[in-house]
Amino acid sequence: MASTYMGMQVDGAFYMKVTAILLTLMTVGEVSRSCYGWAATGWLLWSVLTSAKVGLSHDDCLAVIAVLVALRALPRLYKRTITLVATYPLALTFKYVSQILPKYTIGEDKFFDCDGASPEVADRRRAALKELDERWKAKYPKCHEFSAELKKMISDLRFTSSRCFPAFNAVVQKHLDPSMALERTEGVDVVDLDGNSSMDISGSYGVNVCGYEQYKEFIEEGWKSAKKQGLFLGSLDKTVLDNIAMLREVSGHDEVSFHMSGTEAVMCAVRVARFNTNKPLVVTFGGAYHGWWDGMQPVAGNERLPQDVLCLKDMSPLSLHVIKARRSEIAAVLINPLQCFHLNQSPPSDPVLSSNTRKVGPTPGYKEWLHQLRRVCTDAGVVLLFDEVYTGFRLHPRGAQGAYDINADIVCYGKTLGGGLPIGVVCGPKHLMARGDATRAARVNYVIGTFAGHPFVMACMNAFLKWLRKPETVKSYDTMHQNIDSFIERANAAFKERGFPIKLTNWFSVWSILYTNPGRYHWMFQYYCKDAGINLSWVGTGRLLFSLEWTSKDYDRLLDCLLNACEKMTKGGWWEVPRANIKAKLLVEIGSAVAKNALRVVTGGSA
């Protein structure tokens, strides 16, 4: 029944309209535009169907709208369902797990026997840690002093100093500081401020493909060419044209975009793919790392989980079905070929080594998978994007494209391509690299950087690319791979013969150490490696690298160092067989920590 309010006739329809308008105003920017579209369409359809011209009853009108909604909803429901099933499990659970999983500390009173070790074994471990602590204080005094000062000012260093399973960090950091203050490099060795020389298998986070001495030559040659230009930016020179010509050969693409890091290169590639396909979604695969940009980090390390990224299971037929079914939404599929080494897992590292839980090694059938993915993307009109920041020039002179005989639509490079200086490069075809819309003047894809094309970087890159084209360089890749295969075989035979519970595995020049027996202290091996004269990065024994510079004598020397570290691990009791069930112990520890956190929240105190 209509009523009068402020001189106006108002009824139920009036109140519904006012409510709809207010709800729209309240939720602008918080609700998808498609929701407003559906609501407006429903209201319009209702108005037409219940009008005098059509004359449907309310029940009939609801039935018609329900049928139309069902016809539209069922295909969407199918797409959402197969996407859910194909999604990398951690991408679904991480935002909840990250709020629950607690930090906890194993104190020094339980540190040495938390695997159920006997008092005798615990005493051996206690004595071994004390001995290592005292030896390092005498061996690395300048490094320790440098590290202590730096940690006060650099959060990065405080973060990367946590190199073991988190519960053990407090005790380990009290006694051991693995940080190295670099003085110089000499061949495959790095020399610290205290004059200690260590064989480097960290690979400078993937940059060191050629060998440190070779990069020194690139930098020297680059400086000779670039010093006359100084800092002048914005205008490119003939060196850039020369680089572009060589990059076109390497990538197989016509256009090139320069940036200052691998992360920037991925940002550019994803952005141009979305812009030029006019589609919002990008597919990545479980565990893959594509730089620290939060736009492509759908799991750990990112508080703002992206909603326009589908993180799917690698090498899954269902993932291919998702790409086909959602082709109208998916702009690109982003591949990091390094995942072949640790499929559907994050990069291996010692901080997550709770026991002999590391599973790494070349995945059979990965090349065939990439070619199948290539065909699906081509048929679906989806851009295949290769993130070769890490693998470019490491696996093959043409990166993973050359190693797997495949061509991506867009390729990102970084790390070693700069000849020793920071770099990011994107290569692709003209229609996918466009920065502007040919028909709409205001639609612009802004991708640029102040230092892109810096003269010194371009000159060092030029030296690297010219070196890469030499026949002897191409041949050196085969030599390196043969040497690595021989080293892995000999090392594993030596470990087995001596009863050491480790095994090496590799994928081209990327390698890792596997632990063959259960144990809570495998992460300790990295500290004995350092003590034996081996330099590792903060991920410890998880991901290790060789360069083209290594010779047969270097591999022999490394094996001696590894055997030395194994002997000290064994003598210290760290590899004694656990007497307790490690999984059960972890469940109890984590469960207790969760309970304490919950109690603290409830009581509002420090339970």
XYZ file of N, CA, C and O in Angstrom, residues 238-367:
520
model
N 75.287 3.072 -30.601
C 75.483 1.937 -31.495
C 75.684 0.623 -30.741
O 75.371 -0.449 -31.256
N 76.217 0.715 -29.519
C 76.395 -0.489 -28.713
C 75.048 -1.153 -28.448
O 74.920 -2.383 -28.477
N 74.025 -0.325 -28.190
C 72.676 -0.856 -27.938
C 72.149 -1.573 -29.178
O 71.566 -2.657 -29.087
N 72.362 -0.981 -30.338
C 71.914 -1.619 -31.585
C 72.614 -2.952 -31.792
O 71.995 -3.935 -32.225
N 73.890 -2.990 -31.465
C 74.658 -4.223 -31.586
C 74.109 -5.287 -30.627
O 73.950 -6.454 -30.989
N 73.789 -4.862 -29.391
C 73.215 -5.784 -28.407
C 71.871 -6.335 -28.867
O 71.576 -7.521 -28.722
N 71.046 -5.448 -29.407
C 69.716 -5.859 -29.855
C 69.829 -6.909 -30.962
O 69.104 -7.910 -30.970
N 70.758 -6.686 -31.874
C 70.945 -7.649 -32.967
C 71.321 -9.027 -32.425
O 70.804 -10.058 -32.877
N 72.209 -9.055 -31.421
C 72.618 -10.343 -30.850
C 71.506 -10.954 -30.005
O 71.317 -12.178 -30.001
N 70.746 -10.118 -29.291
C 69.634 -10.627 -28.484
C 68.515 -11.186 -29.358
O 67.819 -12.134 -28.965
N 68.349 -10.622 -30.524
C 67.342 -11.155 -31.452
C 67.721 -12.571 -31.886
O 66.853 -13.433 -32.052
N 69.004 -12.804 -32.069
C 69.463 -14.154 -32.425
C 69.232 -15.134 -31.266
O 68.782 -16.257 -31.477
N 69.547 -14.686 -30.060
C 69.430 -15.547 -28.888
C 67.968 -15.875 -28.596
O 67.605 -17.033 -28.353
N 67.115 -14.856 -28.610
C 65.720 -15.025 -28.188
C 64.799 -15.511 -29.299
O 63.763 -16.126 -29.033
N 65.155 -15.186 -30.563
C 64.274 -15.499 -31.679
C 63.153 -14.491 -31.854
O 62.173 -14.760 -32.564
N 63.288 -13.304 -31.215
C 62.248 -12.285 -31.302
C 62.801 -10.956 -31.821
O 63.996 -10.678 -31.710
N 61.888 -10.136 -32.363
C 62.299 -8.915 -33.051
C 62.522 -7.722 -32.135
O 63.327 -6.850 -32.433
N 61.776 -7.647 -31.024
C 61.840 -6.447 -30.188
C 62.457 -6.750 -28.829
O 62.345 -7.856 -28.299
N 63.087 -5.711 -28.263
C 63.811 -5.845 -26.995
C 63.473 -4.668 -26.097
O 63.341 -3.532 -26.568
N 63.327 -4.946 -24.806
C 63.088 -3.898 -23.817
C 64.103 -4.069 -22.692
O 64.293 -5.177 -22.184
N 64.781 -2.983 -22.296
C 65.842 -3.049 -21.285
C 65.336 -2.574 -19.921
O 64.609 -1.588 -19.816
N 65.798 -3.286 -18.874
C 65.409 -2.960 -17.496
C 66.623 -3.169 -16.589
O 67.711 -3.455 -17.074
N 66.410 -3.019 -15.261
C 67.567 -3.057 -14.366
C 67.606 -4.269 -13.434
O 68.494 -4.375 -12.589
N 66.660 -5.186 -13.566
C 66.702 -6.412 -12.767
C 65.789 -7.444 -13.406
O 64.935 -7.113 -14.235
N 65.958 -8.698 -12.984
C 65.093 -9.754 -13.478
C 63.654 -9.560 -13.053
O 62.720 -9.842 -13.809
N 63.466 -9.086 -11.820
C 62.103 -8.818 -11.340
C 61.422 -7.781 -12.220
O 60.259 -7.937 -12.607
N 62.133 -6.714 -12.563
C 61.575 -5.686 -13.447
C 61.222 -6.269 -14.814
O 60.207 -5.902 -15.414
N 62.056 -7.147 -15.305
C 61.799 -7.757 -16.616
C 60.496 -8.560 -16.587
O 59.681 -8.475 -17.514
N 60.284 -9.325 -15.519
C 59.045 -10.101 -15.393
C 57.845 -9.155 -15.266
O 56.788 -9.397 -15.863
N 58.003 -8.093 -14.495
C 56.923 -7.102 -14.365
C 56.523 -6.556 -15.732
O 55.338 -6.447 -16.061
N 57.512 -6.231 -16.538
C 57.258 -5.700 -17.883
C 56.559 -6.742 -18.752
O 55.558 -6.434 -19.413
N 57.071 -7.967 -18.744
C 56.528 -9.015 -19.611
C 55.060 -9.308 -19.283
O 54.221 -9.434 -20.183
N 54.762 -9.407 -17.999
C 53.383 -9.673 -17.582
C 52.482 -8.495 -17.968
O 51.360 -8.677 -18.443
N 53.007 -7.304 -17.798
C 52.206 -6.107 -18.095
C 51.892 -5.985 -19.582
O 50.760 -5.695 -19.977
N 52.886 -6.189 -20.435
C 52.628 -6.071 -21.873
C 51.737 -7.207 -22.364
O 50.930 -7.023 -23.293
N 51.853 -8.386 -21.747
C 50.991 -9.507 -22.146
C 49.532 -9.190 -21.829
O 48.637 -9.410 -22.659
N 49.293 -8.673 -20.635
C 47.916 -8.322 -20.260
C 47.382 -7.193 -21.140
O 46.232 -7.238 -21.593
N 48.216 -6.205 -21.371
C 47.777 -5.028 -22.135
C 47.437 -5.405 -23.577
O 46.384 -5.018 -24.100
N 48.293 -6.162 -24.212
C 48.123 -6.433 -25.643
C 47.165 -7.578 -25.951
O 46.745 -7.739 -27.106
N 46.799 -8.353 -24.938
C 45.745 -9.358 -25.132
C 44.416 -8.875 -24.568
O 43.370 -9.457 -24.850
N 44.508 -7.822 -23.744
C 43.319 -7.258 -23.082
C 42.603 -8.326 -22.248
O 41.380 -8.382 -22.207
N 43.406 -9.152 -21.571
C 42.864 -10.185 -20.688
C 43.556 -10.073 -19.329
O 44.736 -9.714 -19.255
N 42.866 -10.397 -18.230
C 43.397 -10.074 -16.898
C 44.271 -11.125 -16.229
O 45.130 -10.790 -15.422
N 44.063 -12.396 -16.503
C 44.699 -13.439 -15.698
C 46.045 -13.898 -16.249
O 46.264 -13.907 -17.461
N 46.907 -14.307 -15.329
C 48.183 -14.922 -15.690
C 48.304 -16.221 -14.905
O 48.012 -16.269 -13.705
N 48.723 -17.276 -15.574
C 48.931 -18.588 -14.944
C 50.394 -18.745 -14.581
O 51.287 -18.440 -15.382
N 50.639 -19.206 -13.377
C 51.980 -19.632 -12.986
C 51.842 -21.011 -12.353
O 50.731 -21.493 -12.138
N 52.971 -21.646 -12.060
C 52.903 -23.011 -11.555
C 53.509 -23.130 -10.161
O 54.390 -22.358 -9.773
N 53.021 -24.113 -9.419
C 53.355 -24.264 -8.007
C 54.828 -24.250 -7.688
O 55.602 -25.008 -8.259
N 55.213 -23.389 -6.755
C 56.592 -23.315 -6.291
C 57.499 -22.419 -7.096
O 58.614 -22.104 -6.667
N 57.057 -21.975 -8.271
C 57.924 -21.173 -9.148
C 58.158 -19.781 -8.561
O 57.245 -19.164 -8.015
N 59.387 -19.322 -8.702
C 59.755 -17.983 -8.237
C 59.944 -17.073 -9.447
O 60.655 -17.410 -10.380
N 59.275 -15.912 -9.404
C 59.367 -14.960 -10.509
C 59.734 -13.560 -10.012
O 59.225 -12.560 -10.506
N 60.622 -13.512 -9.024
C 61.032 -12.231 -8.482
C 60.204 -11.846 -7.265
O 59.203 -12.477 -6.928
N 60.634 -10.768 -6.599
C 59.997 -10.395 -5.331
C 58.758 -9.525 -5.507
O 58.079 -9.183 -4.523
N 58.397 -9.190 -6.736
C 57.197 -8.391 -7.009
C 55.946 -9.114 -6.506
O 55.717 -10.271 -6.834
N 55.116 -8.429 -5.727
C 53.960 -9.106 -5.142
C 52.893 -9.455 -6.172
O 52.008 -10.270 -5.893
N 52.980 -8.898 -7.371
C 52.014 -9.224 -8.414
C 52.135 -10.630 -8.949
O 51.211 -11.142 -9.579
N 53.260 -11.290 -8.708
C 53.446 -12.667 -9.187
C 53.939 -13.585 -8.072
O 54.623 -14.561 -8.327
N 53.591 -13.268 -6.831
C 53.939 -14.127 -5.697
C 52.653 -14.579 -5.014
O 52.155 -13.913 -4.105
N 52.083 -15.699 -5.443
C 50.792 -16.107 -4.890
C 50.877 -16.902 -3.590
O 49.852 -17.320 -3.072
N 52.097 -17.111 -3.061
C 52.207 -17.857 -1.800
C 53.211 -17.167 -0.873
O 53.144 -15.955 -0.694
N 54.116 -17.919 -0.265
C 55.010 -17.409 0.771
C 55.828 -16.207 0.306
O 56.266 -16.140 -0.832
N 56.018 -15.265 1.237
C 56.818 -14.084 0.955
C 56.010 -12.877 0.549
O 56.572 -11.830 0.241
N 54.686 -13.002 0.558
C 53.838 -11.916 0.052
C 52.593 -11.787 0.918
O 51.811 -12.729 1.042
N 52.402 -10.634 1.510
C 51.206 -10.392 2.315
C 49.997 -10.039 1.451
O 48.862 -10.264 1.843
N 50.250 -9.443 0.281
C 49.138 -9.062 -0.604
C 49.020 -10.115 -1.703
O 49.586 -9.990 -2.775
N 48.277 -11.161 -1.434
C 48.167 -12.241 -2.404
C 47.369 -11.777 -3.618
O 46.240 -11.297 -3.480
N 47.923 -11.904 -4.830
C 47.257 -11.398 -6.032
C 46.016 -12.209 -6.393
O 46.016 -13.440 -6.281
N 44.983 -11.518 -6.826
C 43.732 -12.163 -7.205
C 43.649 -12.428 -8.704
O 42.688 -13.052 -9.170
N 44.613 -11.931 -9.470
C 44.587 -12.102 -10.923
C 45.652 -13.086 -11.402
O 46.090 -13.049 -12.539
N 46.079 -13.969 -10.494
C 47.059 -15.003 -10.816
C 46.463 -16.364 -10.476
O 45.954 -16.566 -9.368
N 46.515 -17.294 -11.413
C 46.104 -18.669 -11.175
C 47.360 -19.500 -10.979
O 48.155 -19.670 -11.902
N 47.575 -19.986 -9.772
C 48.758 -20.800 -9.474
C 48.355 -22.263 -9.571
O 47.695 -22.806 -8.671
N 48.720 -22.913 -10.663
C 48.272 -24.273 -10.956
C 49.374 -25.307 -10.704
O 50.542 -24.965 -10.506
N 48.962 -26.579 -10.725
C 49.914 -27.677 -10.562
C 50.707 -27.853 -11.844
O 50.143 -27.892 -12.936
N 52.024 -27.963 -11.692
C 52.907 -28.159 -12.844
C 52.773 -29.588 -13.380
O 52.552 -30.535 -12.623
N 52.903 -29.719 -14.689
C 52.835 -31.007 -15.379
C 51.538 -31.762 -15.067
O 51.536 -32.989 -14.932
N 50.457 -31.026 -14.951
C 49.150 -31.639 -14.695
C 48.256 -31.472 -15.920
O 48.051 -30.349 -16.386
N 47.685 -32.562 -16.458
C 46.758 -32.449 -17.596
C 45.569 -31.538 -17.288
O 45.061 -30.850 -18.170
N 45.152 -31.519 -16.018
C 44.019 -30.678 -15.639
C 44.358 -29.194 -15.788
O 43.494 -28.380 -16.118
N 45.620 -28.850 -15.555
C 46.048 -27.455 -15.735
C 45.885 -27.036 -17.191
O 45.514 -25.893 -17.487
N 46.154 -27.955 -18.104
C 45.960 -27.663 -19.530
C 44.481 -27.432 -19.834
O 44.129 -26.556 -20.634
N 43.610 -28.193 -19.190
C 42.168 -28.011 -19.379
C 41.726 -26.640 -18.874
O 40.847 -26.010 -19.469
N 42.322 -26.191 -17.765
C 41.994 -24.864 -17.234
C 42.369 -23.784 -18.239
O 41.600 -22.850 -18.494
N 43.551 -23.914 -18.833
C 44.002 -22.916 -19.819
C 43.057 -22.884 -21.014
O 42.701 -21.810 -21.508
N 42.636 -24.057 -21.458
C 41.703 -24.116 -22.589
C 40.349 -23.516 -22.215
O 39.768 -22.721 -22.969
N 39.836 -23.915 -21.054
C 38.491 -23.491 -20.657
C 38.416 -22.000 -20.363
O 37.376 -21.368 -20.591
N 39.525 -21.420 -19.879
C 39.494 -20.007 -19.482
C 40.335 -19.145 -20.415
O 40.892 -18.130 -20.019
N 40.436 -19.563 -21.645
C 41.249 -18.853 -22.631
C 40.818 -17.402 -22.811
O 41.644 -16.547 -23.145
N 39.543 -17.116 -22.606
C 39.057 -15.743 -22.784
C 39.492 -14.833 -21.649
O 39.424 -13.603 -21.761
N 39.966 -15.423 -20.539
C 40.395 -14.640 -19.377
C 41.909 -14.624 -19.209
O 42.456 -13.706 -18.596
N 42.591 -15.665 -19.703
C 44.026 -15.828 -19.440
C 44.860 -15.117 -20.498
O 44.783 -15.435 -21.686
N 45.668 -14.167 -20.046
C 46.549 -13.431 -20.951
C 47.811 -14.230 -21.251
O 48.266 -14.290 -22.391
N 48.381 -14.845 -20.210
C 49.681 -15.499 -20.394
C 49.863 -16.648 -19.418
O 49.263 -16.670 -18.330
N 50.718 -17.579 -19.799
C 51.202 -18.635 -18.918
C 52.682 -18.363 -18.696
O 53.458 -18.291 -19.655
N 53.071 -18.210 -17.431
C 54.440 -17.839 -17.078
C 55.190 -19.069 -16.571
O 54.769 -19.708 -15.601
N 56.281 -19.381 -17.235
C 57.072 -20.583 -16.926
C 58.454 -20.188 -16.401
O 59.127 -19.337 -16.981
N 58.865 -20.814 -15.303
C 60.265 -20.772 -14.891
C 60.807 -22.178 -15.088
O 60.480 -23.085 -14.316
N 61.617 -22.413 -16.129
C 62.082 -23.773 -16.437
C 62.855 -24.440 -15.304
O 63.002 -25.661 -15.290
N 63.332 -23.643 -14.337
C 64.056 -24.194 -13.198
C 63.190 -25.162 -12.391
O 63.700 -26.012 -11.663
N 61.854 -25.044 -12.533
C 60.948 -25.927 -11.799
C 61.131 -27.389 -12.178
O 60.695 -28.275 -11.449
N 61.757 -27.647 -13.320
C 62.063 -29.032 -13.700
C 62.874 -29.718 -12.613
O 62.769 -30.931 -12.408
N 63.668 -28.948 -11.870
C 64.557 -29.495 -10.847
C 63.836 -29.745 -9.522
O 64.262 -30.576 -8.731
N 62.774 -29.005 -9.268
C 61.997 -29.211 -8.027
C 60.530 -28.938 -8.327
O 59.961 -27.944 -7.899
N 59.926 -29.860 -9.066
C 58.566 -29.704 -9.571
C 57.555 -29.518 -8.440
O 57.536 -30.249 -7.465
N 56.692 -28.498 -8.618
C 55.624 -28.209 -7.656
C 56.149 -28.004 -6.234
O 55.458 -28.307 -5.252
N 57.348 -27.480 -6.139
C 57.933 -27.165 -4.835
C 58.660 -25.831 -4.922
O 59.161 -25.455 -5.982
N 58.736 -25.143 -3.794
C 59.537 -23.930 -3.730
C 61.010 -24.305 -3.845
O 61.377 -25.466 -3.619
N 61.864 -23.346 -4.189
C 63.299 -23.649 -4.285
C 63.806 -24.300 -2.997
O 63.479 -23.844 -1.898
N 64.570 -25.374 -3.103
C 65.036 -26.085 -1.905
C 66.012 -25.241 -1.095
O 66.854 -24.533 -1.647
N 65.880 -25.305 0.218
C 66.777 -24.545 1.085
C 66.882 -25.228 2.436
O 65.994 -25.986 2.847
N 67.949 -24.952 3.165
C 68.137 -25.549 4.483
C 67.170 -25.011 5.539
O 66.828 -25.738 6.475
N 66.714 -23.751 5.467
C 65.760 -23.275 6.478
C 64.443 -24.052 6.545
O 63.711 -23.913 7.526
N 64.123 -24.844 5.512
C 62.898 -25.648 5.577
C 63.214 -27.145 5.690
O 62.336 -27.984 5.531
N 64.467 -27.454 6.011
C 64.897 -28.853 6.067
C 64.624 -29.413 7.467
O 65.453 -29.312 8.366
N 63.437 -29.991 7.652
C 63.055 -30.520 8.962
C 63.587 -31.935 9.184
O 63.739 -32.382 10.312
N 63.835 -32.665 8.097
C 64.438 -34.003 8.154
C 65.032 -34.274 6.773
O 65.457 -33.334 6.098
N 65.009 -35.524 6.320
C 65.480 -35.808 4.951
C 64.300 -35.639 3.989
O 63.942 -36.524 3.226
N 63.701 -34.448 4.037
C 62.459 -34.170 3.317
C 62.672 -33.513 1.955
O 61.702 -33.194 1.273
N 63.900 -33.303 1.589
C 64.168 -32.612 0.319
C 63.950 -33.567 -0.861
O 64.466 -34.687 -0.873
N 63.174 -33.102 -1.836
C 62.909 -33.891 -3.040
C 63.249 -33.043 -4.263
O 62.463 -32.186 -4.664
N 64.417 -33.255 -4.807
C 64.853 -32.511 -5.983
C 65.510 -33.455 -6.975
O 65.942 -34.551 -6.625
N 65.584 -32.997 -8.215
C 66.194 -33.787 -9.284
C 65.458 -33.541 -10.579
O 64.298 -33.096 -10.575
N 66.083 -33.780 -11.715
C 65.432 -33.555 -13.011
C 64.142 -34.364 -13.122
O 64.094 -35.529 -12.755
N 63.101 -33.724 -13.622
C 61.802 -34.383 -13.758
C 61.672 -35.017 -15.133
O 61.724 -34.310 -16.150
N 61.505 -36.326 -15.219
C 61.336 -36.990 -16.531
C 60.103 -36.444 -17.258
O 59.066 -36.191 -16.651
N 60.245 -36.261 -18.565
C 59.110 -35.819 -19.370
C 58.869 -34.323 -19.384
O 57.871 -33.865 -19.958
N 59.782 -33.547 -18.771
C 59.542 -32.103 -18.691
C 59.596 -31.434 -20.067
O 58.810 -30.528 -20.354
N 60.503 -31.888 -20.917
C 60.579 -31.317 -22.266
C 59.284 -31.566 -23.020
O 58.745 -30.651 -23.675
